[in-house]
Amino acid sequence: LKDDRFVGESAFRYAVFNGGPRLCLGKEMAYLQMKAAAAAIVRKFEVRVKAGYTVTSKLALLLFIKD
């Protein structure tokens, strides 16, 4: 998180996956498992929009938040 927003990380950030021409073969599976674990944890929480804040979306194939 940076300024309360999720930001992408460099491929070189996690040394275990490497970042050069020889990438870890299990990298995609590890990311999939991390996302599944995060989804299982996050679904236990109730998320609410801050009072007075309006949520607007951007038309795309994926649903993005403008702000």
Tab-separated table of N, CA, C and O in Angstrom:
chain	number	residue	atom	x	y	z
A	1	LEU	N	0.833	-1.187	0.000
A	1	LEU	CA	0.000	0.000	0.000
A	1	LEU	C	0.871	1.242	0.000
A	1	LEU	O	1.869	1.303	0.706
A	2	LYS	N	0.485	2.200	-0.790
A	2	LYS	CA	1.155	3.497	-0.801
A	2	LYS	C	0.066	4.545	-0.892
A	2	LYS	O	-0.721	4.529	-1.832
A	3	ASP	N	-0.014	5.394	0.094
A	3	ASP	CA	-1.080	6.405	0.165
A	3	ASP	C	-2.455	5.743	0.098
A	3	ASP	O	-3.338	6.176	-0.642
A	4	ASP	N	-2.626	4.644	0.828
A	4	ASP	CA	-3.884	3.898	0.892
A	4	ASP	C	-4.303	3.307	-0.450
A	4	ASP	O	-5.478	3.085	-0.708
A	5	ARG	N	-3.341	3.033	-1.333
A	5	ARG	CA	-3.638	2.406	-2.631
A	5	ARG	C	-2.645	1.275	-2.867
A	5	ARG	O	-1.507	1.336	-2.446
A	6	PHE	N	-3.103	0.247	-3.578
A	6	PHE	CA	-2.224	-0.850	-3.930
A	6	PHE	C	-1.409	-0.443	-5.147
A	6	PHE	O	-1.945	0.094	-6.113
A	7	VAL	N	-0.113	-0.683	-5.101
A	7	VAL	CA	0.767	-0.356	-6.226
A	7	VAL	C	1.508	-1.615	-6.651
A	7	VAL	O	1.773	-2.494	-5.852
A	8	GLY	N	1.826	-1.690	-7.938
A	8	GLY	CA	2.544	-2.843	-8.458
A	8	GLY	C	3.984	-2.877	-7.969
A	8	GLY	O	4.551	-1.852	-7.606
A	9	GLU	N	4.569	-4.037	-7.960
A	9	GLU	CA	5.958	-4.204	-7.519
A	9	GLU	C	6.824	-4.628	-8.693
A	9	GLU	O	6.349	-5.204	-9.664
A	10	SER	N	8.090	-4.362	-8.587
A	10	SER	CA	9.056	-4.761	-9.596
A	10	SER	C	9.230	-6.284	-9.595
A	10	SER	O	9.086	-6.927	-8.559
A	11	ALA	N	9.549	-6.841	-10.750
A	11	ALA	CA	9.796	-8.285	-10.842
A	11	ALA	C	11.030	-8.685	-10.034
A	11	ALA	O	11.196	-9.841	-9.658
A	12	PHE	N	11.900	-7.741	-9.746
A	12	PHE	CA	13.117	-8.006	-9.000
A	12	PHE	C	12.915	-7.879	-7.489
A	12	PHE	O	13.819	-8.102	-6.718
A	13	ARG	N	11.720	-7.501	-7.057
A	13	ARG	CA	11.439	-7.247	-5.636
A	13	ARG	C	11.602	-8.509	-4.797
A	13	ARG	O	12.161	-8.467	-3.722
A	14	TYR	N	11.088	-9.630	-5.261
A	14	TYR	CA	11.132	-10.877	-4.510
A	14	TYR	C	12.243	-11.753	-5.079
A	14	TYR	O	12.103	-12.334	-6.142
A	15	ALA	N	13.334	-11.818	-4.367
A	15	ALA	CA	14.523	-12.528	-4.864
A	15	ALA	C	14.259	-14.000	-5.140
A	15	ALA	O	14.895	-14.600	-6.003
A	16	VAL	N	13.310	-14.591	-4.441
A	16	VAL	CA	13.046	-16.014	-4.609
A	16	VAL	C	12.543	-16.333	-6.024
A	16	VAL	O	12.754	-17.414	-6.536
A	17	PHE	N	11.893	-15.368	-6.688
A	17	PHE	CA	11.378	-15.593	-8.039
A	17	PHE	C	12.374	-15.178	-9.115
A	17	PHE	O	12.150	-15.424	-10.290
A	18	ASN	N	13.439	-14.490	-8.743
A	18	ASN	CA	14.423	-13.948	-9.687
A	18	ASN	C	13.764	-12.933	-10.603
A	18	ASN	O	12.570	-12.763	-10.607
A	19	GLY	N	14.544	-12.261	-11.394
A	19	GLY	CA	13.987	-11.270	-12.292
A	19	GLY	C	14.688	-11.280	-13.628
A	19	GLY	O	14.380	-10.501	-14.498
A	20	GLY	N	15.630	-12.123	-13.805
A	20	GLY	CA	16.406	-12.172	-15.040
A	20	GLY	C	15.847	-13.155	-16.042
A	20	GLY	O	14.668	-13.475	-16.041
A	21	PRO	N	16.699	-13.683	-16.897
A	21	PRO	CA	16.249	-14.600	-17.948
A	21	PRO	C	15.798	-15.962	-17.412
A	21	PRO	O	15.082	-16.681	-18.088
A	22	ARG	N	16.189	-16.312	-16.198
A	22	ARG	CA	15.788	-17.609	-15.625
A	22	ARG	C	14.777	-17.373	-14.510
A	22	ARG	O	15.122	-17.252	-13.355
A	23	LEU	N	13.526	-17.291	-14.883
A	23	LEU	CA	12.468	-17.041	-13.911
A	23	LEU	C	12.035	-18.339	-13.243
A	23	LEU	O	12.158	-19.423	-13.807
A	24	CYS	N	11.519	-18.218	-12.052
A	24	CYS	CA	11.018	-19.370	-11.307
A	24	CYS	C	9.817	-19.970	-12.022
A	24	CYS	O	8.877	-19.254	-12.377
A	25	LEU	N	9.812	-21.266	-12.231
A	25	LEU	CA	8.703	-21.921	-12.918
A	25	LEU	C	7.422	-21.917	-12.083
A	25	LEU	O	6.327	-21.958	-12.622
A	26	GLY	N	7.545	-21.853	-10.781
A	26	GLY	CA	6.369	-21.879	-9.916
A	26	GLY	C	5.848	-20.504	-9.545
A	26	GLY	O	4.937	-20.382	-8.728
A	27	LYS	N	6.389	-19.455	-10.168
A	27	LYS	CA	6.007	-18.085	-9.817
A	27	LYS	C	4.510	-17.851	-9.996
A	27	LYS	O	3.846	-17.339	-9.096
A	28	GLU	N	3.954	-18.212	-11.134
A	28	GLU	CA	2.526	-17.969	-11.388
A	28	GLU	C	1.652	-18.746	-10.410
A	28	GLU	O	0.642	-18.233	-9.929
A	29	MET	N	2.034	-19.976	-10.089
A	29	MET	CA	1.270	-20.777	-9.130
A	29	MET	C	1.361	-20.167	-7.734
A	29	MET	O	0.367	-20.134	-7.006
A	30	ALA	N	2.522	-19.665	-7.368
A	30	ALA	CA	2.682	-19.027	-6.064
A	30	ALA	C	1.819	-17.781	-5.962
A	30	ALA	O	1.164	-17.547	-4.937
A	31	TYR	N	1.788	-16.975	-7.017
A	31	TYR	CA	0.937	-15.787	-7.018
A	31	TYR	C	-0.535	-16.174	-6.933
A	31	TYR	O	-1.320	-15.530	-6.243
A	32	LEU	N	-0.922	-17.218	-7.639
A	32	LEU	CA	-2.309	-17.694	-7.588
A	32	LEU	C	-2.674	-18.134	-6.175
A	32	LEU	O	-3.756	-17.808	-5.670
A	33	GLN	N	-1.777	-18.838	-5.519
A	33	GLN	CA	-2.034	-19.274	-4.148
A	33	GLN	C	-2.094	-18.089	-3.188
A	33	GLN	O	-2.915	-18.067	-2.275
A	34	MET	N	-1.241	-17.080	-3.398
A	34	MET	CA	-1.288	-15.889	-2.547
A	34	MET	C	-2.611	-15.154	-2.718
A	34	MET	O	-3.216	-14.699	-1.746
A	35	LYS	N	-3.093	-15.058	-3.957
A	35	LYS	CA	-4.368	-14.388	-4.213
A	35	LYS	C	-5.520	-15.165	-3.590
A	35	LYS	O	-6.447	-14.578	-3.028
A	36	ALA	N	-5.479	-16.494	-3.684
A	36	ALA	CA	-6.524	-17.322	-3.088
A	36	ALA	C	-6.534	-17.181	-1.571
A	36	ALA	O	-7.606	-17.079	-0.951
A	37	ALA	N	-5.361	-17.157	-0.962
A	37	ALA	CA	-5.273	-16.989	0.493
A	37	ALA	C	-5.774	-15.612	0.904
A	37	ALA	O	-6.530	-15.470	1.878
A	38	ALA	N	-5.396	-14.577	0.156
A	38	ALA	CA	-5.856	-13.219	0.465
A	38	ALA	C	-7.371	-13.119	0.315
A	38	ALA	O	-8.050	-12.516	1.147
A	39	ALA	N	-7.923	-13.733	-0.723
A	39	ALA	CA	-9.379	-13.702	-0.932
A	39	ALA	C	-10.103	-14.409	0.202
A	39	ALA	O	-11.156	-13.954	0.656
A	40	ALA	N	-9.550	-15.529	0.679
A	40	ALA	CA	-10.181	-16.271	1.782
A	40	ALA	C	-10.174	-15.447	3.068
A	40	ALA	O	-11.126	-15.505	3.852
A	41	ILE	N	-9.126	-14.641	3.264
A	41	ILE	CA	-9.045	-13.804	4.468
A	41	ILE	C	-9.942	-12.581	4.335
A	41	ILE	O	-10.703	-12.251	5.241
A	42	VAL	N	-9.883	-11.914	3.176
A	42	VAL	CA	-10.625	-10.671	2.972
A	42	VAL	C	-12.138	-10.893	3.027
A	42	VAL	O	-12.870	-10.032	3.501
A	43	ARG	N	-12.598	-12.038	2.566
A	43	ARG	CA	-14.047	-12.261	2.559
A	43	ARG	C	-14.630	-12.348	3.969
A	43	ARG	O	-15.841	-12.271	4.145
A	44	LYS	N	-13.795	-12.479	4.970
A	44	LYS	CA	-14.265	-12.513	6.363
A	44	LYS	C	-14.574	-11.109	6.890
A	44	LYS	O	-15.155	-10.963	7.945
A	45	PHE	N	-14.144	-10.069	6.150
A	45	PHE	CA	-14.330	-8.689	6.590
A	45	PHE	C	-15.499	-8.043	5.870
A	45	PHE	O	-15.865	-8.441	4.764
A	46	GLU	N	-16.059	-7.024	6.482
A	46	GLU	CA	-17.122	-6.239	5.861
A	46	GLU	C	-16.521	-4.890	5.486
A	46	GLU	O	-16.001	-4.169	6.337
A	47	VAL	N	-16.576	-4.558	4.206
A	47	VAL	CA	-15.989	-3.324	3.709
A	47	VAL	C	-17.103	-2.316	3.471
A	47	VAL	O	-18.109	-2.628	2.843
A	48	ARG	N	-16.912	-1.099	3.971
A	48	ARG	CA	-17.902	-0.031	3.796
A	48	ARG	C	-17.224	1.192	3.207
A	48	ARG	O	-16.057	1.450	3.469
A	49	VAL	N	-17.989	1.953	2.441
A	49	VAL	CA	-17.489	3.200	1.864
A	49	VAL	C	-17.574	4.291	2.921
A	49	VAL	O	-18.553	4.380	3.661
A	50	LYS	N	-16.540	5.103	2.995
A	50	LYS	CA	-16.492	6.198	3.958
A	50	LYS	C	-17.658	7.147	3.717
A	50	LYS	O	-18.009	7.438	2.569
A	51	ALA	N	-18.283	7.643	4.787
A	51	ALA	CA	-19.423	8.554	4.684
A	51	ALA	C	-19.040	9.796	3.884
A	51	ALA	O	-17.985	10.386	4.093
A	52	GLY	N	-19.885	10.155	2.931
A	52	GLY	CA	-19.640	11.343	2.122
A	52	GLY	C	-18.769	11.103	0.901
A	52	GLY	O	-18.581	12.001	0.089
A	53	TYR	N	-18.242	9.919	0.733
A	53	TYR	CA	-17.376	9.602	-0.404
A	53	TYR	C	-18.205	8.953	-1.497
A	53	TYR	O	-18.957	8.019	-1.247
A	54	THR	N	-18.103	9.443	-2.703
A	54	THR	CA	-18.846	8.851	-3.815
A	54	THR	C	-17.899	8.000	-4.647
A	54	THR	O	-16.800	8.426	-4.993
A	55	VAL	N	-18.323	6.812	-4.960
A	55	VAL	CA	-17.529	5.875	-5.756
A	55	VAL	C	-17.979	5.985	-7.201
A	55	VAL	O	-19.159	5.861	-7.498
A	56	THR	N	-17.039	6.247	-8.111
A	56	THR	CA	-17.345	6.282	-9.536
A	56	THR	C	-16.458	5.265	-10.229
A	56	THR	O	-15.307	5.065	-9.852
A	57	SER	N	-16.994	4.616	-11.220
A	57	SER	CA	-16.235	3.582	-11.923
A	57	SER	C	-15.919	4.036	-13.345
A	57	SER	O	-16.518	4.963	-13.876
A	58	LYS	N	-14.958	3.349	-13.965
A	58	LYS	CA	-14.531	3.629	-15.325
A	58	LYS	C	-14.957	2.444	-16.189
A	58	LYS	O	-14.761	1.292	-15.796
A	59	LEU	N	-15.537	2.705	-17.346
A	59	LEU	CA	-15.987	1.633	-18.227
A	59	LEU	C	-14.778	0.928	-18.843
A	59	LEU	O	-13.932	1.544	-19.470
A	60	ALA	N	-14.685	-0.376	-18.629
A	60	ALA	CA	-13.587	-1.183	-19.158
A	60	ALA	C	-13.999	-2.643	-19.066
A	60	ALA	O	-15.072	-2.968	-18.564
A	61	LEU	N	-13.145	-3.516	-19.555
A	61	LEU	CA	-13.426	-4.945	-19.418
A	61	LEU	C	-13.373	-5.367	-17.955
A	61	LEU	O	-14.075	-6.267	-17.533
A	62	LEU	N	-12.510	-4.706	-17.198
A	62	LEU	CA	-12.417	-4.925	-15.762
A	62	LEU	C	-12.989	-3.703	-15.061
A	62	LEU	O	-12.937	-2.595	-15.600
A	63	LEU	N	-13.517	-3.859	-13.870
A	63	LEU	CA	-14.083	-2.734	-13.156
A	63	LEU	C	-12.993	-2.059	-12.336
A	63	LEU	O	-12.417	-2.665	-11.435
A	64	PHE	N	-12.688	-0.816	-12.674
A	64	PHE	CA	-11.688	-0.032	-11.966
A	64	PHE	C	-12.365	1.086	-11.193
A	64	PHE	O	-13.425	1.561	-11.597
A	65	ILE	N	-11.737	1.548	-10.153
A	65	ILE	CA	-12.207	2.710	-9.422
A	65	ILE	C	-11.434	3.916	-9.939
A	65	ILE	O	-10.209	3.880	-10.073
A	66	LYS	N	-12.116	5.008	-10.255
A	66	LYS	CA	-11.446	6.192	-10.810
A	66	LYS	C	-10.502	6.837	-9.816
A	66	LYS	O	-9.413	7.220	-10.148
A	67	ASP	N	-10.931	7.010	-8.572
A	67	ASP	CA	-10.101	7.707	-7.587
A	67	ASP	C	-9.308	6.720	-6.809
A	67	ASP	O	-9.640	6.079	-5.957
